[in-house]
Amino acid sequence: MGEEVIVKPEVKSSNKKAKLVLSIIFDLIGMMSYLVPVFGEAVDVIWAPISGLLLMLMYKGTKGKVAGIIGTIEELIPFIDIIPTFTLTWLYTYFIVKEEQ
């Protein structure tokens, strides 16, 4: 027999807050390249695919794939990695689309 899974509102809210905190942390990691100008841009080459993968894992479906591609490209292009892609994706998910996850 199939069992129904009931997700309490507190769990949804907690997941939403956890994603926000992780989004801010990951955006800060992406912006750290500005601390060491020449070395930092080289580190972006490593961080770019990691950030894209993290975006796809955090935000499922088409939204996650698009965010992952944008995040990877944004990290690879010098001097535009100041854009907070993770946080913008969180805002899009919970305030524009108004998902309840």
JSON list of C-alpha atoms in Angstrom, two decimals:
[
{"chain": "A", "resi": 1, "resn": "MET", "atom": "CA", "xyz": [0.00, 0.00, 0.00]},
{"chain": "A", "resi": 2, "resn": "GLY", "atom": "CA", "xyz": [1.18, 3.50, -0.75]},
{"chain": "A", "resi": 3, "resn": "GLU", "atom": "CA", "xyz": [1.95, 5.73, 2.17]},
{"chain": "A", "resi": 4, "resn": "GLU", "atom": "CA", "xyz": [1.31, 9.43, 2.06]},
{"chain": "A", "resi": 5, "resn": "VAL", "atom": "CA", "xyz": [4.18, 11.66, 2.99]},
{"chain": "A", "resi": 6, "resn": "ILE", "atom": "CA", "xyz": [3.08, 14.73, 4.87]},
{"chain": "A", "resi": 7, "resn": "VAL", "atom": "CA", "xyz": [5.55, 17.59, 4.92]},
{"chain": "A", "resi": 8, "resn": "LYS", "atom": "CA", "xyz": [5.00, 19.93, 7.79]},
{"chain": "A", "resi": 9, "resn": "PRO", "atom": "CA", "xyz": [5.14, 23.68, 7.07]},
{"chain": "A", "resi": 10, "resn": "GLU", "atom": "CA", "xyz": [8.12, 24.02, 9.44]},
{"chain": "A", "resi": 11, "resn": "VAL", "atom": "CA", "xyz": [10.14, 21.63, 7.25]},
{"chain": "A", "resi": 12, "resn": "LYS", "atom": "CA", "xyz": [9.33, 23.62, 4.10]},
{"chain": "A", "resi": 13, "resn": "SER", "atom": "CA", "xyz": [10.29, 26.86, 5.82]},
{"chain": "A", "resi": 14, "resn": "SER", "atom": "CA", "xyz": [13.49, 25.31, 7.16]},
{"chain": "A", "resi": 15, "resn": "ASN", "atom": "CA", "xyz": [14.46, 24.06, 3.69]},
{"chain": "A", "resi": 16, "resn": "LYS", "atom": "CA", "xyz": [13.79, 27.51, 2.25]},
{"chain": "A", "resi": 17, "resn": "LYS", "atom": "CA", "xyz": [15.97, 29.17, 4.89]},
{"chain": "A", "resi": 18, "resn": "ALA", "atom": "CA", "xyz": [18.73, 26.58, 4.47]},
{"chain": "A", "resi": 19, "resn": "LYS", "atom": "CA", "xyz": [18.81, 27.23, 0.72]},
{"chain": "A", "resi": 20, "resn": "LEU", "atom": "CA", "xyz": [19.06, 30.97, 1.35]},
{"chain": "A", "resi": 21, "resn": "VAL", "atom": "CA", "xyz": [21.98, 30.52, 3.75]},
{"chain": "A", "resi": 22, "resn": "LEU", "atom": "CA", "xyz": [23.75, 28.15, 1.34]},
{"chain": "A", "resi": 23, "resn": "SER", "atom": "CA", "xyz": [23.08, 30.54, -1.55]},
{"chain": "A", "resi": 24, "resn": "ILE", "atom": "CA", "xyz": [24.71, 33.43, 0.30]},
{"chain": "A", "resi": 25, "resn": "ILE", "atom": "CA", "xyz": [27.70, 31.28, 1.30]},
{"chain": "A", "resi": 26, "resn": "PHE", "atom": "CA", "xyz": [28.20, 30.00, -2.25]},
{"chain": "A", "resi": 27, "resn": "ASP", "atom": "CA", "xyz": [27.92, 33.53, -3.67]},
{"chain": "A", "resi": 28, "resn": "LEU", "atom": "CA", "xyz": [30.56, 34.71, -1.19]},
{"chain": "A", "resi": 29, "resn": "ILE", "atom": "CA", "xyz": [32.85, 31.86, -2.24]},
{"chain": "A", "resi": 30, "resn": "GLY", "atom": "CA", "xyz": [32.41, 32.91, -5.86]},
{"chain": "A", "resi": 31, "resn": "MET", "atom": "CA", "xyz": [33.25, 36.52, -5.01]},
{"chain": "A", "resi": 32, "resn": "MET", "atom": "CA", "xyz": [36.41, 35.59, -3.09]},
{"chain": "A", "resi": 33, "resn": "SER", "atom": "CA", "xyz": [38.42, 35.82, -6.29]},
{"chain": "A", "resi": 34, "resn": "TYR", "atom": "CA", "xyz": [38.47, 39.57, -5.76]},
{"chain": "A", "resi": 35, "resn": "LEU", "atom": "CA", "xyz": [40.63, 39.11, -2.66]},
{"chain": "A", "resi": 36, "resn": "VAL", "atom": "CA", "xyz": [43.59, 37.90, -4.73]},
{"chain": "A", "resi": 37, "resn": "PRO", "atom": "CA", "xyz": [43.18, 39.47, -8.18]},
{"chain": "A", "resi": 38, "resn": "VAL", "atom": "CA", "xyz": [45.40, 37.36, -10.49]},
{"chain": "A", "resi": 39, "resn": "PHE", "atom": "CA", "xyz": [45.21, 34.07, -8.57]},
{"chain": "A", "resi": 40, "resn": "GLY", "atom": "CA", "xyz": [41.49, 34.50, -7.96]},
{"chain": "A", "resi": 41, "resn": "GLU", "atom": "CA", "xyz": [40.56, 34.46, -11.63]},
{"chain": "A", "resi": 42, "resn": "ALA", "atom": "CA", "xyz": [42.44, 31.17, -12.01]},
{"chain": "A", "resi": 43, "resn": "VAL", "atom": "CA", "xyz": [40.47, 29.72, -9.09]},
{"chain": "A", "resi": 44, "resn": "ASP", "atom": "CA", "xyz": [37.24, 30.75, -10.87]},
{"chain": "A", "resi": 45, "resn": "VAL", "atom": "CA", "xyz": [38.03, 28.17, -13.55]},
{"chain": "A", "resi": 46, "resn": "ILE", "atom": "CA", "xyz": [37.77, 25.48, -10.84]},
{"chain": "A", "resi": 47, "resn": "TRP", "atom": "CA", "xyz": [34.81, 27.06, -9.03]},
{"chain": "A", "resi": 48, "resn": "ALA", "atom": "CA", "xyz": [32.72, 27.62, -12.19]},
{"chain": "A", "resi": 49, "resn": "PRO", "atom": "CA", "xyz": [31.69, 24.00, -12.86]},
{"chain": "A", "resi": 50, "resn": "ILE", "atom": "CA", "xyz": [31.29, 23.33, -9.14]},
{"chain": "A", "resi": 51, "resn": "SER", "atom": "CA", "xyz": [28.92, 26.28, -8.76]},
{"chain": "A", "resi": 52, "resn": "GLY", "atom": "CA", "xyz": [26.95, 25.15, -11.81]},
{"chain": "A", "resi": 53, "resn": "LEU", "atom": "CA", "xyz": [26.59, 21.66, -10.39]},
{"chain": "A", "resi": 54, "resn": "LEU", "atom": "CA", "xyz": [25.55, 23.01, -6.98]},
{"chain": "A", "resi": 55, "resn": "LEU", "atom": "CA", "xyz": [22.88, 25.18, -8.59]},
{"chain": "A", "resi": 56, "resn": "MET", "atom": "CA", "xyz": [21.50, 22.17, -10.46]},
{"chain": "A", "resi": 57, "resn": "LEU", "atom": "CA", "xyz": [21.42, 20.11, -7.26]},
{"chain": "A", "resi": 58, "resn": "MET", "atom": "CA", "xyz": [19.80, 22.84, -5.18]},
{"chain": "A", "resi": 59, "resn": "TYR", "atom": "CA", "xyz": [17.15, 23.83, -7.71]},
{"chain": "A", "resi": 60, "resn": "LYS", "atom": "CA", "xyz": [15.67, 20.88, -9.58]},
{"chain": "A", "resi": 61, "resn": "GLY", "atom": "CA", "xyz": [14.29, 20.77, -13.11]},
{"chain": "A", "resi": 62, "resn": "THR", "atom": "CA", "xyz": [14.70, 23.28, -15.89]},
{"chain": "A", "resi": 63, "resn": "LYS", "atom": "CA", "xyz": [15.19, 26.14, -13.44]},
{"chain": "A", "resi": 64, "resn": "GLY", "atom": "CA", "xyz": [18.23, 24.40, -11.92]},
{"chain": "A", "resi": 65, "resn": "LYS", "atom": "CA", "xyz": [19.72, 23.54, -15.30]},
{"chain": "A", "resi": 66, "resn": "VAL", "atom": "CA", "xyz": [19.36, 27.09, -16.59]},
{"chain": "A", "resi": 67, "resn": "ALA", "atom": "CA", "xyz": [20.75, 28.53, -13.35]},
{"chain": "A", "resi": 68, "resn": "GLY", "atom": "CA", "xyz": [23.65, 26.06, -13.49]},
{"chain": "A", "resi": 69, "resn": "ILE", "atom": "CA", "xyz": [24.57, 27.07, -17.02]},
{"chain": "A", "resi": 70, "resn": "ILE", "atom": "CA", "xyz": [24.29, 30.77, -16.22]},
{"chain": "A", "resi": 71, "resn": "GLY", "atom": "CA", "xyz": [26.28, 30.32, -13.00]},
{"chain": "A", "resi": 72, "resn": "THR", "atom": "CA", "xyz": [29.07, 28.46, -14.77]},
{"chain": "A", "resi": 73, "resn": "ILE", "atom": "CA", "xyz": [29.33, 31.06, -17.54]},
{"chain": "A", "resi": 74, "resn": "GLU", "atom": "CA", "xyz": [29.14, 33.92, -15.05]},
{"chain": "A", "resi": 75, "resn": "GLU", "atom": "CA", "xyz": [32.05, 32.50, -13.04]},
{"chain": "A", "resi": 76, "resn": "LEU", "atom": "CA", "xyz": [34.17, 31.90, -16.14]},
{"chain": "A", "resi": 77, "resn": "ILE", "atom": "CA", "xyz": [33.88, 35.45, -17.49]},
{"chain": "A", "resi": 78, "resn": "PRO", "atom": "CA", "xyz": [36.35, 37.69, -15.68]},
{"chain": "A", "resi": 79, "resn": "PHE", "atom": "CA", "xyz": [35.03, 40.55, -13.55]},
{"chain": "A", "resi": 80, "resn": "ILE", "atom": "CA", "xyz": [31.33, 39.64, -13.68]},
{"chain": "A", "resi": 81, "resn": "ASP", "atom": "CA", "xyz": [31.47, 37.00, -10.97]},
{"chain": "A", "resi": 82, "resn": "ILE", "atom": "CA", "xyz": [30.26, 39.61, -8.52]},
{"chain": "A", "resi": 83, "resn": "ILE", "atom": "CA", "xyz": [26.71, 38.74, -9.64]},
{"chain": "A", "resi": 84, "resn": "PRO", "atom": "CA", "xyz": [25.08, 36.71, -6.81]},
{"chain": "A", "resi": 85, "resn": "THR", "atom": "CA", "xyz": [23.68, 33.93, -9.02]},
{"chain": "A", "resi": 86, "resn": "PHE", "atom": "CA", "xyz": [22.74, 31.61, -6.15]},
{"chain": "A", "resi": 87, "resn": "THR", "atom": "CA", "xyz": [20.85, 34.31, -4.26]},
{"chain": "A", "resi": 88, "resn": "LEU", "atom": "CA", "xyz": [19.14, 35.55, -7.42]},
{"chain": "A", "resi": 89, "resn": "THR", "atom": "CA", "xyz": [18.01, 31.99, -8.17]},
{"chain": "A", "resi": 90, "resn": "TRP", "atom": "CA", "xyz": [16.66, 31.71, -4.61]},
{"chain": "A", "resi": 91, "resn": "LEU", "atom": "CA", "xyz": [14.76, 35.00, -5.03]},
{"chain": "A", "resi": 92, "resn": "TYR", "atom": "CA", "xyz": [13.39, 33.83, -8.38]},
{"chain": "A", "resi": 93, "resn": "THR", "atom": "CA", "xyz": [12.30, 30.50, -6.88]},
{"chain": "A", "resi": 94, "resn": "TYR", "atom": "CA", "xyz": [10.58, 31.81, -3.75]},
{"chain": "A", "resi": 95, "resn": "PHE", "atom": "CA", "xyz": [9.41, 35.32, -4.69]},
{"chain": "A", "resi": 96, "resn": "ILE", "atom": "CA", "xyz": [8.81, 35.35, -8.44]},
{"chain": "A", "resi": 97, "resn": "VAL", "atom": "CA", "xyz": [7.64, 31.77, -9.03]},
{"chain": "A", "resi": 98, "resn": "LYS", "atom": "CA", "xyz": [6.58, 31.47, -5.35]},
{"chain": "A", "resi": 99, "resn": "GLU", "atom": "CA", "xyz": [7.49, 27.81, -4.87]},
{"chain": "A", "resi": 100, "resn": "GLU", "atom": "CA", "xyz": [6.67, 26.29, -1.50]},
{"chain": "A", "resi": 101, "resn": "GLN", "atom": "CA", "xyz": [9.77, 24.16, -0.94]}
]
